Every structure is written in structure tokens, then in C-alpha cells.
CSV table of C-alpha atoms in Angstrom, one decimal:
chain,number,residue,atom,x,y,z
O,1,MET,CA,-1.3,25.3,16.8
O,2,GLN,CA,-4.3,23.9,18.7
O,3,ILE,CA,-3.9,22.2,22.1
O,4,VAL,CA,-6.2,19.2,22.3
O,5,THR,CA,-6.8,17.6,25.7
O,6,SER,CA,-10.0,15.5,25.4
O,7,LYS,CA,-10.6,12.2,23.6
O,8,ASP,CA,-14.1,13.6,22.8
O,9,ASN,CA,-12.5,16.2,20.5
O,10,PRO,CA,-14.0,15.8,17.0
O,11,GLN,CA,-10.5,15.6,15.4
O,12,ILE,CA,-9.5,12.9,17.8
O,13,LYS,CA,-12.7,10.9,17.2
O,14,ASN,CA,-12.2,11.2,13.4
O,15,ALA,CA,-8.6,10.0,13.7
O,16,VAL,CA,-9.7,7.0,15.7
O,17,LYS,CA,-12.4,6.1,13.0
O,18,LEU,CA,-9.8,6.5,10.3
O,19,LYS,CA,-7.5,4.1,12.2
O,20,LYS,CA,-10.3,1.5,12.6
O,21,SER,CA,-12.6,1.7,9.6
O,22,ALA,CA,-11.9,1.2,5.9
O,23,LYS,CA,-15.4,2.4,5.3
O,24,HIS,CA,-14.8,5.7,7.0
O,25,ARG,CA,-11.5,6.1,5.2
O,26,LYS,CA,-13.3,5.7,1.9
O,27,GLN,CA,-16.2,7.9,2.8
O,28,SER,CA,-14.1,10.7,4.2
O,29,GLY,CA,-11.4,10.6,1.6
O,30,CYS,CA,-8.7,10.5,4.2
O,31,PHE,CA,-6.3,8.1,6.0
O,32,ILE,CA,-3.7,8.2,8.7
O,33,ALA,CA,0.1,7.8,8.6
O,34,GLU,CA,2.1,7.4,11.8
O,35,GLY,CA,5.8,7.9,12.5
O,36,ALA,CA,8.1,10.8,11.8
O,37,ARG,CA,9.8,9.1,8.8
O,38,VAL,CA,6.5,8.1,7.2
O,39,CYS,CA,5.0,11.5,7.7
O,40,VAL,CA,8.0,13.3,6.3
O,41,ASP,CA,7.8,10.9,3.3
O,42,ALA,CA,4.2,12.0,2.8
O,43,VAL,CA,5.3,15.6,2.7
O,44,LEU,CA,8.2,15.0,0.3
O,45,SER,CA,5.8,13.0,-1.9
O,46,GLY,CA,3.4,15.9,-2.2
O,47,ALA,CA,0.6,14.4,-0.2
O,48,GLU,CA,-2.0,16.8,1.3
O,49,ILE,CA,-1.6,16.9,5.1
O,50,VAL,CA,-4.9,17.8,6.7
O,51,THR,CA,-3.9,17.5,10.3
O,52,LEU,CA,-0.7,16.8,12.2
O,53,PHE,CA,-1.0,15.3,15.7
O,54,VAL,CA,2.2,15.6,17.7
O,55,THR,CA,3.3,15.3,21.3
O,56,GLU,CA,5.5,17.9,22.9
O,57,SER,CA,8.3,15.4,23.5
O,58,ALA,CA,8.3,14.3,19.9
O,59,ARG,CA,8.4,17.9,18.7
O,60,LYS,CA,11.4,18.6,20.8
O,61,LYS,CA,13.2,15.3,20.0
O,62,ASN,CA,12.8,15.7,16.2
O,63,PRO,CA,12.5,19.4,15.4
O,64,GLU,CA,13.4,19.0,11.8
O,65,ALA,CA,10.6,16.5,11.1
O,66,TYR,CA,8.2,18.8,13.0
O,67,GLU,CA,9.1,21.8,11.0
O,68,SER,CA,8.8,19.9,7.7
O,69,ILE,CA,5.4,18.4,8.5
O,70,SER,CA,3.8,21.3,10.4
O,71,GLY,CA,4.9,23.7,7.6
O,72,CYS,CA,2.6,21.8,5.2
O,73,ALA,CA,-0.2,20.8,7.5
O,74,GLN,CA,-3.5,22.6,7.4
O,75,ASN,CA,-3.9,22.0,11.2
O,76,VAL,CA,-1.5,21.1,14.0
O,77,CYS,CA,-2.8,19.6,17.2
O,78,LEU,CA,-0.6,19.2,20.2
O,79,VAL,CA,-1.7,16.3,22.4
O,80,THR,CA,-0.5,14.5,25.5
O,81,PRO,CA,1.2,11.0,25.2
O,82,GLU,CA,-1.9,9.5,26.8
O,83,LEU,CA,-4.2,11.1,24.2
O,84,PHE,CA,-1.8,10.2,21.4
O,85,SER,CA,-2.0,6.5,22.4
O,86,VAL,CA,-5.8,6.7,21.6
O,87,ILE,CA,-5.2,7.5,18.0
O,88,SER,CA,-2.0,5.5,17.6
O,89,ASP,CA,-1.8,2.1,15.9
O,90,THR,CA,1.6,1.1,17.3
O,91,GLN,CA,2.8,-0.3,20.5
O,92,ASN,CA,5.6,2.3,20.9
O,93,PRO,CA,4.3,5.6,19.4
O,94,GLN,CA,6.8,8.1,18.1
O,95,GLY,CA,4.5,11.0,18.7
O,96,PHE,CA,3.8,12.0,15.0
O,97,LEU,CA,0.6,11.1,13.2
O,98,CYS,CA,-0.9,12.7,10.2
O,99,VAL,CA,-4.4,12.7,8.6
O,100,ILE,CA,-3.8,12.8,4.9
O,101,LYS,CA,-6.0,13.2,1.9
O,102,THR,CA,-6.5,10.0,-0.1
O,103,LEU,CA,-4.2,9.8,-3.1
O,104,ASP,CA,-5.6,9.1,-6.6
O,105,LYS,CA,-2.9,7.9,-9.1
O,106,SER,CA,-5.2,6.0,-11.4
O,107,SER,CA,-4.3,8.3,-14.3
O,108,ASP,CA,-0.8,6.8,-14.2
O,109,PHE,CA,-2.2,3.6,-15.6
O,110,ASP,CA,-2.6,5.2,-19.0
O,111,THR,CA,1.0,4.0,-19.6
O,112,ILE,CA,-0.6,0.5,-20.2
O,113,LYS,CA,-1.4,1.7,-23.7
O,114,ILE,CA,2.2,2.1,-24.6
O,115,GLY,CA,4.0,-0.4,-22.2
O,116,GLY,CA,4.9,-0.9,-18.6
O,117,LYS,CA,5.2,-3.8,-16.1
O,118,PHE,CA,2.5,-4.2,-13.5
O,119,LEU,CA,1.8,-6.3,-10.4
O,120,ALA,CA,-1.8,-7.5,-9.9
O,121,LEU,CA,-3.1,-8.7,-6.5
O,122,ASP,CA,-6.0,-11.0,-6.2
O,123,ASN,CA,-7.7,-10.9,-2.8
O,124,VAL,CA,-4.5,-10.3,-0.8
O,125,GLN,CA,-5.7,-9.9,2.8
O,126,ASP,CA,-2.8,-9.4,5.2
O,127,PRO,CA,-1.9,-5.7,5.6
O,128,ASN,CA,1.6,-6.5,6.5
O,129,ASN,CA,2.0,-8.5,3.3
O,130,LEU,CA,0.5,-5.6,1.3
O,131,GLY,CA,2.7,-3.0,2.8
O,132,THR,CA,5.8,-5.1,2.1
O,133,ILE,CA,4.6,-5.8,-1.5
O,134,LEU,CA,4.2,-2.1,-2.2
O,135,ARG,CA,7.7,-1.5,-0.8
O,136,SER,CA,9.2,-4.1,-3.1
O,137,ALA,CA,7.2,-2.7,-6.0
O,138,GLU,CA,8.7,0.7,-5.5
O,139,ALA,CA,12.2,-0.6,-4.9
O,140,PHE,CA,12.3,-2.7,-8.1
O,141,GLY,CA,10.4,-0.1,-10.2
O,142,VAL,CA,7.1,-1.6,-11.4
O,143,ASN,CA,4.9,0.8,-13.1
O,144,GLY,CA,1.9,0.2,-10.9
O,145,VAL,CA,-0.1,-2.2,-8.7
O,146,VAL,CA,-3.6,-3.3,-9.6
O,147,MET,CA,-5.7,-4.7,-6.8
O,148,SER,CA,-9.0,-6.6,-6.7
O,149,SER,CA,-11.6,-4.7,-4.7
O,150,ASP,CA,-11.6,-7.4,-2.0
O,151,CYS,CA,-7.9,-6.9,-1.2
O,152,CYS,CA,-6.9,-5.3,2.1
O,153,ASP,CA,-7.5,-1.6,2.1
O,154,VAL,CA,-4.3,0.0,0.7
O,155,PHE,CA,-4.7,2.9,3.3
O,156,ASN,CA,-4.9,0.6,6.3
O,157,PRO,CA,-2.5,2.1,8.9
O,158,LYS,CA,-0.4,-1.1,8.9
O,159,VAL,CA,-0.1,-1.0,5.1
O,160,VAL,CA,0.9,2.6,5.1
O,161,ARG,CA,3.6,2.0,7.8
O,162,GLY,CA,4.8,-1.2,6.3
O,163,SER,CA,5.2,0.3,2.8
O,164,MET,CA,7.8,2.7,4.2
O,165,GLY,CA,6.4,5.5,2.1
O,166,ALA,CA,5.8,3.5,-1.1
O,167,VAL,CA,2.1,4.0,-0.7
O,168,PHE,CA,2.6,7.7,-1.5
O,169,ARG,CA,4.5,7.0,-4.7
O,170,VAL,CA,3.5,3.7,-6.3
O,171,PRO,CA,0.5,4.1,-8.6
O,172,VAL,CA,-2.3,1.8,-7.2
O,173,LEU,CA,-5.5,1.0,-9.0
O,174,THR,CA,-8.4,-0.9,-7.4
O,175,VAL,CA,-10.8,-2.8,-9.7
O,176,ASP,CA,-13.9,-4.9,-9.1
O,177,SER,CA,-12.5,-7.8,-11.0
O,178,LEU,CA,-9.0,-8.6,-12.3
O,179,SER,CA,-10.4,-10.9,-15.0
O,180,ALA,CA,-12.7,-8.2,-16.3
O,181,TRP,CA,-9.9,-5.6,-16.2
O,182,PHE,CA,-7.7,-7.9,-18.2
O,183,ILE,CA,-10.5,-8.2,-20.8
O,184,ASP,CA,-10.7,-4.4,-21.0
O,185,ASN,CA,-6.9,-4.3,-21.5
O,186,PRO,CA,-6.3,-7.0,-24.1
O,187,GLN,CA,-2.8,-5.6,-24.9
O,188,LEU,CA,-1.6,-6.9,-21.6
O,189,ASN,CA,0.5,-10.0,-21.5
O,190,THR,CA,-0.9,-11.6,-18.3
O,191,TYR,CA,0.9,-14.1,-16.0
O,192,ALA,CA,-0.8,-16.0,-13.1
O,193,ALA,CA,1.7,-17.1,-10.4
O,194,VAL,CA,0.6,-20.6,-9.4
O,195,VAL,CA,1.9,-23.6,-7.4
O,196,ASP,CA,2.1,-26.1,-10.3
O,197,SER,CA,5.2,-27.9,-11.5
O,198,SER,CA,3.8,-28.0,-15.0
O,199,ALA,CA,3.6,-24.2,-15.2
O,200,GLU,CA,6.4,-22.2,-16.9
O,201,LYS,CA,9.3,-21.4,-14.6
O,202,VAL,CA,9.5,-17.7,-13.9
O,203,THR,CA,13.3,-17.8,-14.2
O,204,GLU,CA,12.9,-18.8,-17.9
O,205,ILE,CA,10.5,-16.1,-19.0
O,206,CYS,CA,11.2,-12.9,-20.9
O,207,PHE,CA,8.4,-10.6,-19.9
O,208,GLN,CA,7.1,-8.6,-22.8
O,209,GLU,CA,5.6,-5.2,-22.2
O,210,PRO,CA,2.9,-4.3,-21.4
O,211,CYS,CA,2.5,-7.1,-18.9
O,212,ALA,CA,1.0,-7.9,-15.5
O,213,VAL,CA,1.9,-10.7,-13.0
O,214,VAL,CA,-0.8,-11.8,-10.6
O,215,VAL,CA,-0.2,-12.8,-7.0
O,216,GLY,CA,-3.1,-14.5,-5.1
O,217,ASN,CA,-4.5,-14.8,-1.7
O,218,GLU,CA,-2.3,-15.9,1.1
O,219,GLY,CA,-4.2,-19.2,1.8
O,220,ASN,CA,-6.0,-19.9,-1.5
O,221,GLY,CA,-3.9,-18.4,-4.2
O,222,ILE,CA,-5.3,-16.9,-7.3
O,223,ARG,CA,-9.1,-17.5,-8.0
O,224,PRO,CA,-9.8,-19.9,-10.8
O,225,GLU,CA,-11.6,-17.2,-12.9
O,226,THR,CA,-8.6,-14.9,-12.5
O,227,ALA,CA,-6.1,-17.6,-13.4
O,228,SER,CA,-8.2,-18.7,-16.4
O,229,SER,CA,-8.2,-15.1,-17.7
O,230,CYS,CA,-4.4,-15.0,-17.8
O,231,ARG,CA,-2.5,-16.0,-20.9
O,232,HIS,CA,0.3,-17.7,-19.0
O,233,LYS,CA,0.7,-19.8,-15.9
O,234,ILE,CA,4.0,-19.3,-14.2
O,235,THR,CA,5.6,-20.8,-11.0
O,236,ILE,CA,8.6,-20.1,-8.8
O,237,PRO,CA,10.8,-23.2,-8.8
O,238,MET,CA,11.7,-24.4,-5.4
O,239,ASN,CA,14.2,-27.2,-4.3
O,240,GLY,CA,13.1,-27.5,-0.7
O,241,LYS,CA,10.1,-29.2,0.9
O,242,ALA,CA,8.1,-26.0,1.3
O,243,GLU,CA,4.9,-26.2,-0.8
O,244,SER,CA,4.6,-22.4,-1.2
O,245,LEU,CA,6.0,-19.0,-0.2
O,246,ASN,CA,4.6,-16.1,1.8
O,247,ALA,CA,2.7,-13.8,-0.6
O,248,SER,CA,5.1,-10.8,-0.1
O,249,VAL,CA,8.2,-13.0,-0.6
O,250,ALA,CA,6.7,-14.5,-3.7
O,251,ALA,CA,5.7,-11.1,-5.0
O,252,ALA,CA,9.3,-9.8,-4.5
O,253,ILE,CA,10.7,-12.7,-6.5
O,254,LEU,CA,8.2,-12.3,-9.3
O,255,ILE,CA,8.7,-8.5,-9.5
O,256,TRP,CA,12.5,-9.0,-9.6
O,257,GLU,CA,12.2,-11.5,-12.4
O,258,MET,CA,9.7,-9.3,-14.3
O,259,VAL,CA,11.8,-6.1,-14.2
O,260,LYS,CA,15.4,-7.4,-14.4
């Protein structure tokens, strides 16, 4: 165990950059996960733990989590609560934070050739939405999530925390263009979720594998070129006066209808 006392320590500086910068996360091949439960989930999911940052009070309060995480970590840094707050992304830090090697589960998308049900995200920007969507994707058992490259970074700390560990287990593939990816995978039955009363109601569709349902940007929905590349337009029927649903809520409903 290494005792770290200065915010100028290279490991502290790296953790801060991983917290703030998607570019640094991509270049370094690492990201951070915060909280005892999320860090233990990372261990149980087989993620590679580069560094565990922990406070003395957190170690004493949750010894089982500490033993589980530290036993798999390449490095363990003991820090003060004040120093932990520098690397933390939460208002009430629990005292556990891990630097983790970026996961690559793109090979899981080979199942497209034989079947599977997938969620596609077109320019989804809110990290809280993305985290919740991944959590729903795991809960309902989709085979994977495909994201356009301009979506929020899947390893954003808020996404990791909001996914409740799903980010470690749900296969995620990032592509430059969903429409181009659909062309490259013509076997997919593709469905664009739109706000249009003339579209097919999602409650009346029998989704045929392999298939992908597209959810769009929080404010603008699915891009026209993405929507036009889909074989079907579908909508969630609503009886109230609301014109649309939150992206994560819509995604949960669409996933449920797709996999039920």
C-alpha cells in the first residue's frame, strides 16, 4: 500500500484527468469507477483494476469491499478525505475509487450474424440518461448496445455510476455512423423510435431477430439520415398531453417491448 498525501502526485493527477476528460480516457485506455458497490461490481465482472484509491475510514467501515478490491488491484493508494475529494465526482464520497482498464466487448457483436436483439443510440448526450439506459439494457437482457460516436462517453464517471455496474457487463460498440453500420449489417431488422402518430405502435410489433431499435438525442430525436436507414418507424403510444418521453424512459419501454 502506498500512502499518498499530495495532489501533485502523478497518480492523483491522472485520476483527475480521467474524471474530467473523455480524450484522456480514450488515450490512456483507462477510466474511473467510484463507490464501494460499483468497484466491487468491477472486480466481480473481471475488470482489470489498475489502482484503488481508498480512505482509512472507508477501509475500516467496509472491510469486505476493501479486501475484495485491493486483492485484485495492481496498486493501492491510501489518501486523506480531503485528497479523495479532489479525485471524486460525487458530493458525498464513499472513499472508494478505482482506475480501471477500458473494456472491449466488441467481439460480442458477432452474435448479430445468428440473431440477437440490440439497442442503438443516436447522439444521446446526457450521461445520466446513458447510465440508466445501460442499466435497463442489462436488466431486460438485450444482447448489446450500439452507440454513434457522438454519444456521451460510455466511460464518463456519471455513466459508470448510473449504470450500477452494467457498464462492465453489457456489450457496447461505438460506430462512426449508425446508418453506415446498418448498411454493413443488412441482416438486421431496424426500427427507428419516432414521435409520429402514423408510425407503427411498438405494442403491436413482433420483433424478429436479429434486430435493433434506435433511440435518438434528448432534444432532437433520431437524425433524419439514421431514421431513413431504418426499415421500420415505430412509436410509443401515449394518452396524455406529453409530446415525448425522457430518453432513458423511452429506451426502457422499447427494450421491454423488444425482448418480452
